Amino acid sequence: MSASSNDGHGVVVIGLGRFGSHLAGSLLQLGHEVMAVDRDPARVQRWSARLDRVVQADATEEDALRQLDIVSFGRAVVAIGASLEASVFTVLALAELGIPQIWARATSQRHARILSSVGAHRVIFPEAETGERVAHLIVTRMLDFIEFGDDFAIAKVRVPKALAGRPLSEIRPIERYGVRVLGAKVTGEPFRYASDTTVLPAGSVLVVEGSIDQVQRFAGLS
């Protein structure tokens, strides 16, 4: 069942080029409601049969976004790549509307700096990141992950509150959570491989391995 946009789980994807359309499809496969927006009527018509909700609109206009009830969505991805100006003004409009999470596609480091300065919370480079990978990061609490094959991943996650302050020896076998902890990174300290004496301070980052579903569920404990 798709998540409802009214509870903040829906995702708006703005720009239906190769990356944006691939991302929207991946989000749908993960079970999330998606609203896709593009100003090109030909693209809107092309994708209307494949995506749940496709709208033609100029996303650089704050009033147009407000009329689409964008504010009921918790996350927005600006996937516009052809026009730096359009992507920047779209991020600015989303920021003015107070969207909690704004992800934006950048085509250069300069573009990325501009997007961050006008309100993007996370900047992505599609040349280095697939639509499926970005979709997983958008809708979970994983900080980063690498997928190996169809059902195995290594991920960076924050220490779940229920496990903070406890050594691994107290919570082993941690495999009951479906993952194995490989190491821990405490702010200001070097990365350390995990052992039974490893304590998990609140706010620290763990590197874990398991299936994609397992690491996603473990990340969701935080």
N, CA and C of each residue as an Amber inpcrd file, in Angstrom:
protein
   666
   0.8480000  -1.1880000   0.0000000   0.0000000   0.0000000   0.0000000
   0.8800000   1.2330000   0.0000000   0.5390000   2.2300000  -0.7950000
   1.3340000   3.4430000  -0.8600000   1.1440000   4.2680000   0.3840000
   2.2160000   4.9800000   0.7650000   2.1160000   5.8990000   1.8780000
   1.3710000   7.1330000   1.4320000   0.5930000   7.6940000   2.2920000
  -0.1710000   8.8890000   1.9500000   0.6790000  10.1280000   2.0790000
   0.4900000  11.0860000   1.1450000   1.2180000  12.3440000   1.2410000
   0.7830000  13.1300000   2.4540000  -0.4340000  12.9140000   2.9390000
  -0.9240000  13.6870000   4.0690000  -0.1740000  13.4030000   5.3560000
   0.5060000  12.2380000   5.4370000   1.2630000  11.9480000   6.6470000
   2.7480000  12.2650000   6.4710000   3.0720000  12.9840000   5.3880000
   4.4480000  13.4240000   5.1950000   5.3580000  12.3860000   4.5810000
   4.8160000  11.2320000   4.1410000   5.6620000  10.1860000   3.5760000
   5.7330000  10.2510000   2.0570000   4.8860000  11.0520000   1.4390000
   4.9100000  11.1700000  -0.0080000   6.1360000  11.9450000  -0.4740000
   6.4900000  11.7460000  -1.7470000   7.6620000  12.4060000  -2.3220000
   7.2550000  13.1000000  -3.6150000   7.6680000  14.3450000  -3.7670000
   7.4660000  15.0870000  -5.0060000   8.7580000  15.0060000  -5.8130000
   8.6520000  14.5930000  -7.0610000   9.8070000  14.5660000  -7.9620000
   9.5670000  15.6010000  -9.0520000  10.4210000  16.5960000  -9.1140000
  10.2620000  17.6870000 -10.0730000  11.3180000  17.5460000 -11.1660000
  10.8380000  17.3150000 -12.3900000  11.7340000  17.0950000 -13.5160000
  11.7140000  15.6450000 -13.9390000  11.1790000  15.3710000 -15.1270000
  11.0090000  13.9950000 -15.5860000  11.9560000  13.6440000 -16.7310000
  13.1990000  14.0570000 -16.5810000  14.2280000  13.5900000 -17.4890000
  14.5840000  12.1570000 -17.1420000  15.7190000  11.6930000 -17.6520000
  16.1030000  10.2970000 -17.4300000  16.2310000   9.9830000 -15.9460000
  16.9370000  10.8470000 -15.1940000  17.1430000  10.5790000 -13.7680000
  15.8450000  10.7210000 -12.9830000  15.1020000  11.8050000 -13.2080000
  13.8740000  12.0410000 -12.4470000  12.8310000  10.9580000 -12.6520000
  12.6550000  10.5190000 -13.8950000  11.6620000   9.4710000 -14.1620000
  12.0980000   8.1400000 -13.5570000  13.3910000   7.8490000 -13.6120000
  13.9050000   6.6140000 -13.0160000  13.7220000   6.6460000 -11.4980000
  14.0110000   7.7880000 -10.8960000  13.8370000   7.9450000  -9.4510000
  12.3700000   7.7870000  -9.0520000  11.4730000   8.4230000  -9.7870000
  10.0410000   8.3260000  -9.4710000   9.5660000   6.8820000  -9.5430000
  10.0080000   6.1610000 -10.5550000   9.6330000   4.7530000 -10.6650000
  10.1720000   3.9170000  -9.5230000  11.3960000   4.1980000  -9.0930000
  11.9960000   3.4530000  -7.9800000  11.2560000   3.7140000  -6.6770000
  10.8440000   4.9600000  -6.4630000  10.0900000   5.3010000  -5.2560000
   8.7430000   4.5870000  -5.2300000   8.1000000   4.4980000  -6.3700000
   6.8320000   3.7770000  -6.4490000   7.0240000   2.3010000  -6.1240000
   8.1060000   1.7190000  -6.6120000   8.3770000   0.3080000  -6.3290000
   8.6290000   0.0730000  -4.8500000   9.1190000   1.0990000  -4.1400000
   9.3420000   0.9880000  -2.7050000   8.0600000   1.2260000  -1.8980000
   6.9500000   1.5200000  -2.6010000   5.6580000   1.6520000  -1.9310000
   5.3200000   3.0410000  -1.4520000   5.9520000   4.0700000  -2.0330000
   5.6850000   5.4360000  -1.6030000   4.8930000   6.1970000  -2.6480000
   4.0000000   7.0360000  -2.1650000   3.2260000   7.8710000  -3.0730000
   4.1380000   8.9060000  -3.7060000   4.0010000   9.0960000  -4.9950000
   4.8540000  10.0310000  -5.7250000   3.9900000  10.9820000  -6.5450000
   4.2850000  12.2690000  -6.4510000   3.7490000  13.2450000  -7.3890000
   4.9060000  13.7020000  -8.2710000   4.7690000  13.5330000  -9.5690000
   5.7980000  13.9550000 -10.5130000   5.3470000  15.2470000 -11.1940000
   6.2650000  16.1920000 -11.3090000   5.9490000  17.5040000 -11.8750000
   6.9480000  17.8360000 -12.9780000   6.4390000  18.3100000 -14.1160000
   7.3090000  18.7540000 -15.2030000   6.5680000  19.8290000 -15.9860000
   7.3200000  20.7660000 -16.5230000   6.6750000  21.8410000 -17.2860000
   6.4390000  21.4440000 -18.7390000   7.0550000  20.3670000 -19.2060000
   6.9590000  19.9200000 -20.5910000   5.7340000  19.0270000 -20.7720000
   4.7220000  19.4550000 -21.5340000   3.5030000  18.6390000 -21.6930000
   3.7720000  17.2830000 -22.3410000   4.7800000  17.2060000 -23.2130000
   5.0830000  15.9290000 -23.8580000   5.5940000  14.9170000 -22.8390000
   6.4440000  15.3680000 -21.9140000   6.9310000  14.4650000 -20.8690000
   5.8070000  14.0500000 -19.9330000   4.9540000  14.9940000 -19.5790000
   3.8290000  14.6800000 -18.6930000   2.9410000  13.6180000 -19.3230000
   2.6540000  13.7790000 -20.6100000   1.8160000  12.7990000 -21.3060000
   2.5120000  11.4420000 -21.3810000   3.8280000  11.4500000 -21.6210000
   4.5780000  10.1990000 -21.7620000   4.5660000   9.3820000 -20.4840000
   4.6560000  10.0690000 -19.3220000   4.7850000   9.3580000 -18.0490000
   3.4740000   9.1990000 -17.2970000   2.4080000   9.8180000 -17.7770000
   1.1390000   9.7610000 -17.0420000   0.5790000   8.3440000 -16.9490000
   0.9070000   7.4980000 -17.9170000   0.4100000   6.1240000 -17.8800000
   1.2770000   5.2210000 -17.0030000   2.4960000   5.6680000 -16.6440000
   3.4230000   4.8260000 -15.8840000   3.5170000   5.2220000 -14.4130000
   3.2340000   6.4810000 -14.1250000   3.3170000   6.9690000 -12.7410000
   1.9230000   7.3090000 -12.2370000   1.7390000   7.2340000 -10.9280000
   0.4160000   7.4390000 -10.3390000  -0.1330000   8.8420000 -10.5840000
   0.7230000   9.8340000 -10.4070000   0.2480000  11.2150000 -10.4450000
   1.2920000  12.0960000 -11.1150000   0.9900000  12.5770000 -12.3090000
   1.9100000  13.4200000 -13.0720000   1.2030000  14.7340000 -13.3840000
   1.8650000  15.8490000 -13.0850000   1.2410000  17.1550000 -13.2240000
   2.1270000  18.0670000 -14.0630000   1.5110000  18.8250000 -14.9680000
   2.2450000  19.8370000 -15.7210000   2.1790000  21.1560000 -14.9610000
   3.3260000  21.6940000 -14.6150000   3.3660000  22.9610000 -13.8800000
   4.7680000  23.5310000 -13.9470000   4.8570000  24.8320000 -13.7440000
   6.1470000  25.5140000 -13.6580000   6.5570000  25.5360000 -12.1880000
   7.4840000  24.6590000 -11.8210000   7.8460000  24.5010000 -10.4110000
   8.6830000  25.6470000  -9.8790000   9.0960000  26.5720000 -10.7420000
   9.8430000  27.7310000 -10.2390000   8.9000000  28.7530000  -9.6080000
   7.5980000  28.5840000  -9.8290000   6.5990000  29.5160000  -9.3010000
   6.0430000  28.9860000  -7.9900000   6.2490000  29.7370000  -6.9270000
   5.7940000  29.3040000  -5.6050000   4.2880000  29.1130000  -5.5660000
   3.5420000  29.9930000  -6.2280000   2.0820000  29.8770000  -6.2310000
   1.6210000  28.5950000  -6.9090000   2.3180000  28.1910000  -7.9780000
   1.9550000  26.9580000  -8.6780000   2.1630000  25.7520000  -7.7720000
   3.2530000  25.7540000  -7.0180000   3.5190000  24.6560000  -6.0950000
   2.4980000  24.6370000  -4.9620000   2.1230000  25.7960000  -4.4970000
   1.1290000  25.8650000  -3.4180000  -0.2100000  25.3120000  -3.8900000
  -0.6030000  25.6050000  -5.1250000  -1.8660000  25.1050000  -5.6610000
  -1.8590000  23.5830000  -5.7970000  -0.6680000  23.0080000  -5.9640000
  -0.5570000  21.5480000  -6.0480000  -0.5160000  20.8910000  -4.6750000
  -0.6070000  21.6970000  -3.6140000  -0.5580000  21.1990000  -2.2350000
   0.7600000  20.4700000  -1.9560000   1.8380000  21.0350000  -2.4760000
   3.1650000  20.4570000  -2.2670000   3.5110000  20.3870000  -0.7800000
   2.9750000  21.3210000  -0.0040000   3.3310000  21.3900000   1.4190000
   2.8550000  20.1600000   2.1930000   1.9560000  19.3590000   1.6280000
   1.5000000  18.1540000   2.3280000   2.4730000  16.9940000   2.1490000
   3.4710000  17.1860000   1.3050000   4.4930000  16.1610000   1.0960000
   5.7040000  16.4680000   1.9810000   6.2840000  15.4310000   2.5420000
   7.4140000  15.6370000   3.4470000   8.7410000  15.8300000   2.7450000
   8.8260000  15.3650000   1.4840000  10.1000000  15.3970000   0.7780000
   9.8970000  15.8020000  -0.6700000  10.8610000  16.5390000  -1.1950000
  10.8190000  16.9310000  -2.5990000  12.2060000  16.7360000  -3.1960000
  12.2290000  16.2610000  -4.4420000  13.4800000  16.0720000  -5.1650000
  13.4330000  16.9060000  -6.4300000  14.3740000  17.8260000  -6.5530000
  14.4740000  18.6490000  -7.7630000  15.4550000  17.9540000  -8.6930000
  14.9150000  17.2820000  -9.7150000  15.7320000  16.4770000 -10.6190000
  16.0180000  17.1950000 -11.9350000  15.7770000  18.4880000 -11.9740000
  16.0000000  19.2780000 -13.1870000  17.4950000  19.3350000 -13.4900000
  17.8530000  18.9940000 -14.7260000  19.2700000  19.0080000 -15.0800000
  19.6090000  19.9450000 -16.2180000  18.6310000  20.2680000 -17.0580000
  18.9140000  21.0440000 -18.2610000  19.0940000  22.5280000 -17.9890000
  18.4790000  23.0300000 -16.9420000  18.5170000  24.4650000 -16.6640000
  18.9500000  24.7310000 -15.2300000  20.1370000  25.3210000 -15.0670000
  20.6090000  25.6730000 -13.7280000  19.6580000  26.6680000 -13.0750000
  19.2010000  27.6550000 -13.8610000  18.3020000  28.6710000 -13.3140000
  17.0110000  28.0590000 -12.8020000  16.4170000  27.1470000 -13.5830000
  15.1530000  26.5310000 -13.1660000  15.3390000  25.7010000 -11.9090000
  16.4460000  24.9730000 -11.8030000  16.6530000  24.1410000 -10.6130000
  16.8420000  25.0020000  -9.3740000  17.5790000  26.0910000  -9.5080000
  17.8250000  26.9720000  -8.3610000  16.5330000  27.6360000  -7.9010000
  15.7510000  28.1630000  -8.8370000  14.5080000  28.8400000  -8.4580000
  13.4700000  27.8620000  -7.9130000  13.5210000  26.6130000  -8.3800000
  12.6070000  25.6040000  -7.8360000  12.9620000  25.2710000  -6.3950000
  14.2520000  25.0860000  -6.1100000  14.6810000  24.8380000  -4.7250000
  14.2960000  26.0180000  -3.8420000  14.4960000  27.2270000  -4.3380000
  14.1440000  28.4140000  -3.5600000  12.6480000  28.4510000  -3.2530000
  11.8130000  28.1080000  -4.2500000  10.3660000  28.1010000  -4.0320000
   9.9710000  27.0520000  -2.9990000  10.5870000  25.8750000  -3.0660000
  10.2970000  24.8200000  -2.0860000  10.7200000  25.2370000  -0.6830000
  11.8700000  25.8980000  -0.5910000  12.3480000  26.3650000   0.7090000
  11.4070000  27.4140000   1.2930000  10.9020000  28.2880000   0.4450000
   9.9630000  29.3190000   0.9110000   8.6760000  28.6850000   1.4280000
   8.3120000  27.5310000   0.8630000   7.1000000  26.8300000   1.3150000
   7.3500000  26.0000000   2.5690000   8.6020000  25.8560000   2.9600000
   8.9260000  25.1350000   4.1870000   8.9280000  23.6320000   4.0580000
   9.2380000  23.0970000   2.8730000   9.3130000  21.6440000   2.7030000
  10.4200000  21.0940000   3.6020000  10.1430000  20.0980000   4.4460000
  11.1240000  19.6240000   5.4370000  12.4050000  19.0490000   4.8420000
  12.2980000  18.3130000   3.7300000  13.4760000  17.7170000   3.1080000
  13.4920000  18.0710000   1.6220000  14.5350000  18.7780000   1.2050000
  14.6810000  19.1430000  -0.2010000  15.9770000  18.5330000  -0.7240000
  15.8350000  17.6190000  -1.6650000  16.9760000  17.0260000  -2.3500000
  17.0570000  17.6690000  -3.7210000  18.2620000  17.9070000  -4.2020000
  18.3940000  18.5790000  -5.4970000  19.5490000  18.0070000  -6.3020000
  19.3150000  17.8840000  -7.5860000  20.3230000  17.3870000  -8.5110000
  21.2560000  18.5330000  -8.9100000  22.5530000  18.2450000  -8.8970000
  23.5460000  19.2370000  -9.3260000  24.3470000  18.6890000 -10.5000000
  24.7800000  19.5840000 -11.3600000  25.5890000  19.1820000 -12.5060000
  27.0480000  19.5910000 -12.3560000  27.3650000  20.3390000 -11.2850000
  28.7390000  20.7520000 -11.0230000  28.8670000  21.1250000  -9.5480000
  30.0910000  21.2590000  -9.0690000  30.2980000  21.6620000  -7.6820000
  29.7790000  23.0790000  -7.4390000  29.9440000  23.9530000  -8.4130000
  29.4220000  25.3210000  -8.2800000  27.9020000  25.2960000  -8.1700000
  27.2700000  24.5160000  -9.0210000  25.8210000  24.3570000  -8.9700000
  25.3930000  23.8270000  -7.6030000  26.1430000  22.8620000  -7.0730000
  25.8250000  22.2760000  -5.7690000  25.8910000  23.3260000  -4.6660000
  26.9030000  24.1740000  -4.6990000  27.0300000  25.2250000  -3.6700000
  25.8570000  26.1950000  -3.7270000  25.4340000  26.5310000  -4.9310000
  24.3000000  27.4520000  -5.0710000  23.0250000  26.8150000  -4.5360000
  22.7980000  25.5490000  -4.8930000  21.6020000  24.8540000  -4.4260000
  21.5560000  24.7810000  -2.9040000  22.7030000  24.4910000  -2.2900000
  22.7610000  24.4300000  -0.8210000  22.4810000  25.7900000  -0.2030000
  22.9730000  26.8420000  -0.8380000  22.8160000  28.1830000  -0.2740000
  21.3810000  28.6750000  -0.3310000  20.5780000  28.1730000  -1.2840000
  19.1930000  28.6370000  -1.3940000  18.1970000  27.6990000  -0.7200000
  18.6770000  26.5930000  -0.1220000  17.7540000  25.7920000   0.6800000
  17.7830000  24.2950000   0.4900000  18.6030000  23.7550000  -0.4180000
  18.6630000  22.3020000  -0.5820000  19.3280000  21.6700000   0.6340000
  18.6870000  20.6290000   1.1810000  19.2380000  19.9500000   2.3500000
  20.2760000  18.9000000   1.9570000  20.1170000  18.3360000   0.7640000
  21.0950000  17.3640000   0.2750000  21.1900000  17.4820000  -1.2320000
  22.4210000  17.5130000  -1.7370000  22.6660000  17.6410000  -3.1680000
  23.1590000  16.3020000  -3.7020000  22.6620000  15.9060000  -4.8540000
  23.0170000  14.6210000  -5.4450000  23.5920000  14.8410000  -6.8420000
  24.4700000  13.9280000  -7.2280000  25.0800000  13.9500000  -8.5560000
  24.6780000  12.6680000  -9.2800000  23.6960000  12.7160000 -10.1600000
  23.1950000  11.4960000 -10.8100000  24.2550000  10.7170000 -11.5730000
  25.3110000  11.3950000 -12.0230000  26.3610000  10.6850000 -12.7400000
  27.0160000   9.6320000 -11.8470000  26.9540000   9.8400000 -10.5260000
  27.5930000   8.9180000  -9.5810000  26.5960000   8.1150000  -8.7660000
  25.3050000   8.4460000  -8.8390000  24.3080000   7.7960000  -7.9970000
  23.1130000   7.3690000  -8.8420000  22.6960000   6.1360000  -8.7120000
  21.5580000   5.6420000  -9.4690000  20.2470000   6.0890000  -8.8400000
  19.1870000   6.0350000  -9.6380000  17.8770000   6.3930000  -9.1180000
  17.4420000   5.4930000  -7.9860000  17.7400000   4.1830000  -8.0800000
  17.3520000   3.2490000  -7.0150000  18.0600000   3.5910000  -5.7100000
  19.3520000   3.9140000  -5.7870000  20.1210000   4.2090000  -4.5820000
  19.6020000   5.4810000  -3.9060000  19.3660000   6.5070000  -4.6820000
  18.8490000   7.7550000  -4.1250000  17.4630000   7.5380000  -3.5250000
  16.6390000   6.7160000  -4.1750000  15.3010000   6.4290000  -3.6460000
  15.3960000   5.8060000  -2.2610000  16.2910000   4.8370000  -2.0770000
  16.4560000   4.2000000  -0.7690000  16.8850000   5.2300000   0.2880000
  17.8020000   6.1220000  -0.0650000  18.2880000   7.1040000   0.9040000
  17.2060000   8.1160000   1.2710000  16.3710000   8.4830000   0.3010000
  15.3270000   9.4730000   0.5570000  14.3000000   8.9600000   1.5520000
  13.8990000   7.7020000   1.4210000  12.7680000   7.2030000   2.2050000
  13.1810000   6.3920000   3.4330000  14.4830000   6.3160000   3.7420000
  14.9230000   5.6160000   4.9470000  15.8150000   6.5350000   5.7640000
  16.2560000   6.0260000   6.9150000  17.1580000   6.8030000   7.7660000
  18.6140000   6.4040000   7.5930000  18.9030000   5.6420000   6.5500000
  20.2960000   5.3150000   6.2680000  21.0360000   6.5770000   5.8480000
  22.2710000   6.7210000   6.3230000  23.0820000   7.8690000   5.9380000
  23.7620000   7.6280000   4.5970000  24.0630000   6.3780000   4.3250000
  24.6770000   5.9910000   3.0560000  24.6250000   4.4760000   2.9610000
  24.6970000   3.9440000   1.7670000  24.7610000   2.4920000   1.6520000
  25.3320000   2.0950000   0.3040000  25.9100000   0.9050000   0.2750000
  26.4130000   0.3140000  -0.9630000  25.7320000  -1.0310000  -1.1160000
  25.1300000  -1.2450000  -2.2690000  24.4160000  -2.4900000  -2.5230000
  25.3080000  -3.4540000  -3.2900000  25.3440000  -4.7140000  -2.8340000
  26.0970000  -5.7570000  -3.5140000  25.1070000  -6.8210000  -3.9690000
  24.8600000  -6.9160000  -5.2550000  23.8620000  -7.8670000  -5.7250000
  22.4690000  -7.3640000  -5.4130000  21.5170000  -8.2880000  -5.4100000
  20.1180000  -7.9040000  -5.2460000  19.6670000  -7.8180000  -3.7900000
  20.3910000  -8.4440000  -2.8670000  19.8430000  -8.5120000  -1.5130000
  20.9210000  -8.4610000  -0.4400000  21.9400000  -7.6480000  -0.6180000
  22.9630000  -7.4880000   0.4080000  23.5020000  -6.0770000   0.3340000
  23.7160000  -5.4690000   1.5000000  24.1870000  -4.0850000   1.5220000
  25.0380000  -3.8300000   2.7480000  25.9350000  -2.8760000   2.6320000
  26.6690000  -2.3130000   3.7660000  26.2030000  -0.8720000   3.8980000
  25.8110000  -0.4820000   5.1070000  25.2040000   0.8310000   5.2940000
  25.7800000   1.5690000   6.4920000  25.7100000   2.9050000   6.4240000
  26.0210000   3.7650000   7.5600000  24.7090000   4.2080000   8.1860000
  24.5560000   3.9690000   9.5010000  23.3310000   4.3420000  10.2130000
  23.7010000   4.9520000  11.5610000  22.8200000   5.7860000  12.0770000
  23.0370000   6.3180000  13.4270000  22.6830000   5.2530000  14.4610000
  23.3380000   5.3040000  15.6020000  23.0620000   4.3340000  16.6610000
  21.6130000   4.4870000  17.1290000  20.8130000   3.4200000  17.0780000
  19.4480000   3.5070000  17.5950000  19.4440000   3.9010000  19.0750000
  18.4900000   4.7120000  19.4690000  18.4400000   5.2040000  20.8550000
  18.4000000   4.0610000  21.8600000  17.7080000   2.9790000  21.5250000
  17.5780000   1.8640000  22.4690000  18.9160000   1.1700000  22.7280000
  19.8850000   1.3430000  21.8300000  21.1730000   0.6680000  21.9760000
  22.2810000   1.6170000  22.4270000  21.9970000   2.9060000  22.5140000
  23.0240000   3.8870000  22.8570000  23.5530000   3.6700000  24.2710000
  24.8730000   3.7890000  24.4110000  25.5150000   3.6720000  25.7160000
  25.7870000   2.2560000  26.1660000  25.4800000   1.2780000  25.3330000
  25.6730000  -0.1300000  25.7140000  26.7760000  -0.7520000  24.8640000
  27.5830000  -1.6320000  25.4470000  28.5890000  -2.3400000  24.6490000
  27.9320000  -3.4170000  23.8030000  28.5950000  -3.7640000  22.7100000
  28.0430000  -4.7790000  21.8210000  27.8500000  -6.1210000  22.5230000
  28.6910000  -6.3980000  23.5410000  28.5730000  -7.6790000  24.2420000
  27.2110000  -7.8390000  24.9070000  26.5760000  -6.7290000  25.2940000
  25.2680000  -6.7930000  25.9500000  24.1270000  -7.0350000  24.9730000
  24.3620000  -6.7270000  23.7400000  23.2550000  -6.8180000  22.7820000
  23.5220000  -7.8640000  21.7090000  24.6380000  -8.5830000  21.8440000
  24.8510000  -9.6990000  20.9170000  23.9510000 -10.8710000  21.3400000
  23.4390000 -11.6960000  20.4590000  23.7230000 -11.5570000  19.0360000
  22.8840000 -10.4420000  18.4130000  23.5760000  -9.4000000  17.9070000
  22.8540000  -8.2920000  17.2840000  22.1710000  -8.7530000  16.0050000
  22.5300000  -9.9950000  15.5660000  21.8900000 -10.5420000  14.3850000
  20.3790000 -10.6980000  14.5740000  19.9100000 -10.6530000  15.8460000
  18.4610000 -10.7150000  16.0330000  17.7950000  -9.4920000  15.4100000
  18.5680000  -8.4070000  15.2420000  18.0550000  -7.2400000  14.5320000
  18.2080000  -7.4080000  13.0260000  18.8560000  -8.5090000  12.6210000
  18.9980000  -8.7840000  11.2060000  20.2470000  -8.2320000  10.5780000
  21.1590000  -7.6360000  11.3690000  22.3650000  -7.0560000  10.7890000
  23.5780000  -7.4650000  11.6130000  24.7600000  -7.2250000  11.0600000
  26.0010000  -7.4120000  11.7930000  26.7460000  -6.0930000  11.7970000
  27.2000000  -5.6540000  12.9740000  27.9340000  -4.3990000  13.0880000
  29.3980000  -4.6360000  12.7420000  29.8900000  -3.8690000  11.7670000
  31.2880000  -4.0000000  11.3480000  32.2010000  -3.0160000  12.0570000
  31.6660000  -1.8410000  12.3840000  32.4980000  -0.8420000  13.0320000
  31.6820000   0.3410000  13.4990000  32.3560000   1.2480000  14.2130000
  31.6820000   2.4210000  14.7630000  32.5570000   3.6510000  14.5890000
  31.9130000   4.8030000  14.3870000  32.6220000   6.0800000  14.2450000
  32.0140000   7.0790000  15.2090000  32.8090000   7.4530000  16.2050000
  32.3930000   8.4570000  17.1820000  32.9340000   9.8060000  16.7230000
  32.1340000  10.8450000  16.8680000  32.5590000  12.1780000  16.4520000
  33.8920000  12.5520000  17.0920000  34.8350000  12.9760000  16.2660000
  36.1430000  13.3960000  16.7560000  37.1390000  12.2740000  16.9490000
  36.7170000  11.0300000  16.7050000  37.6050000   9.8840000  16.8690000
  37.6920000   9.1020000  15.5580000  38.7690000   8.3360000  15.3560000
  38.8900000   7.5530000  14.1260000  37.9210000   6.3830000  14.1010000
  37.6530000   5.8740000  12.9160000  36.8040000   4.7010000  12.7580000
  37.4430000   3.5070000  13.4690000  36.6060000   2.6980000  14.1490000
  37.0950000   1.5120000  14.8430000  36.2640000   0.3070000  14.4510000
  36.9480000  -0.8060000  14.1940000  36.2210000  -2.0430000  13.9350000
  35.5360000  -2.4940000  15.2220000  34.3860000  -3.1160000  15.0770000
  33.5760000  -3.4810000  16.2410000  34.1450000  -4.7120000  16.9490000
  34.0290000  -4.6860000  18.2870000  34.3570000  -5.8400000  19.1210000
  33.3260000  -5.8950000  20.2360000  33.3750000  -6.9270000  21.0610000
  32.4070000  -7.0420000  22.1530000  32.4780000  -5.8750000  23.1220000
  33.6370000  -5.2210000  23.2230000  33.7900000  -4.1090000  24.1610000
  33.4110000  -2.7600000  23.5460000  33.0770000  -2.7540000  22.2650000
  32.7030000  -1.4970000  21.6130000  31.4270000  -0.9410000  22.2280000
  31.5120000   0.2840000  22.7400000  30.3470000   0.9620000  23.3060000
  29.7460000   1.8430000  22.2150000  28.4450000   1.9280000  22.1890000
  27.7450000   2.6680000  21.1530000  27.2130000   3.9920000  21.7040000
  28.0190000   5.0570000  21.6500000  27.5540000   6.3480000  22.1850000
  26.4130000   6.9120000  21.3530000  25.5180000   7.6350000  22.0020000
  24.4260000   8.2940000  21.2860000  25.0230000   9.2580000  20.2680000
  24.4420000   9.2630000  19.0880000  24.8960000  10.1750000  18.0460000
  26.0180000   9.6410000  17.1890000  26.5920000   8.4890000  17.5770000
  27.6710000   7.9230000  16.7690000  27.0930000   7.2020000  15.5570000
  27.9740000   6.8210000  14.6610000  27.5600000   6.1920000  13.4090000
  28.0950000   4.7720000  13.3570000  27.2380000   3.8440000  12.9570000
  27.6340000   2.4490000  12.8080000  27.7340000   2.0830000  11.3380000
  28.6310000   1.1720000  11.0450000  28.6750000   0.5430000   9.7250000
  28.1630000  -0.8790000   9.9130000  27.0750000  -1.2210000   9.2320000
  26.4350000  -2.5200000   9.4150000  26.2700000  -3.2080000   8.0700000
  26.1060000  -4.5380000   8.1260000  25.8550000  -5.2870000   6.9080000
  24.6480000  -6.1810000   7.1040000  23.9730000  -6.4740000   6.0040000
  22.8040000  -7.3370000   6.0220000  22.0620000  -7.1870000   4.7120000
  20.8720000  -7.7450000   4.6520000  20.0610000  -7.5310000   3.4560000
  19.5900000  -6.0770000   3.4440000  19.1510000  -5.5990000   2.2920000
  18.6820000  -4.2160000   2.1890000  17.5190000  -3.9740000   3.1450000
  16.5720000  -4.9080000   3.2190000  15.4370000  -4.7430000   4.1320000
  15.8990000  -4.7080000   5.5850000  16.8830000  -5.5500000   5.9270000
  17.3640000  -5.6020000   7.3110000  18.0510000  -4.2970000   7.7190000
  18.9190000  -3.7750000   6.8820000  19.6140000  -2.5480000   7.2660000
  18.6600000  -1.3640000   7.2880000  17.6310000  -1.3910000   6.4320000
  16.6310000  -0.3290000   6.4640000  15.8370000  -0.3720000   7.7600000
  15.4400000  -1.5780000   8.1800000  14.6860000  -1.6930000   9.4360000
  15.5410000  -1.2820000  10.6240000  16.8230000  -1.6790000  10.6130000
  17.7160000  -1.3210000  11.7150000  17.9060000   0.1910000  11.7640000
  18.0760000   0.8280000  10.6130000  18.2050000   2.2870000  10.5650000
  16.9450000   2.9600000  11.1030000  15.7880000   2.3280000  10.8750000
  14.5340000   2.8930000  11.3400000  14.3430000   2.8540000  12.8400000
  15.1920000   2.1030000  13.5500000  15.1190000   2.0730000  15.0180000
  15.6150000   3.3680000  15.6300000  16.4180000   4.1310000  14.8680000
  17.0220000   5.3500000  15.4400000  16.0290000   6.4860000  15.4720000
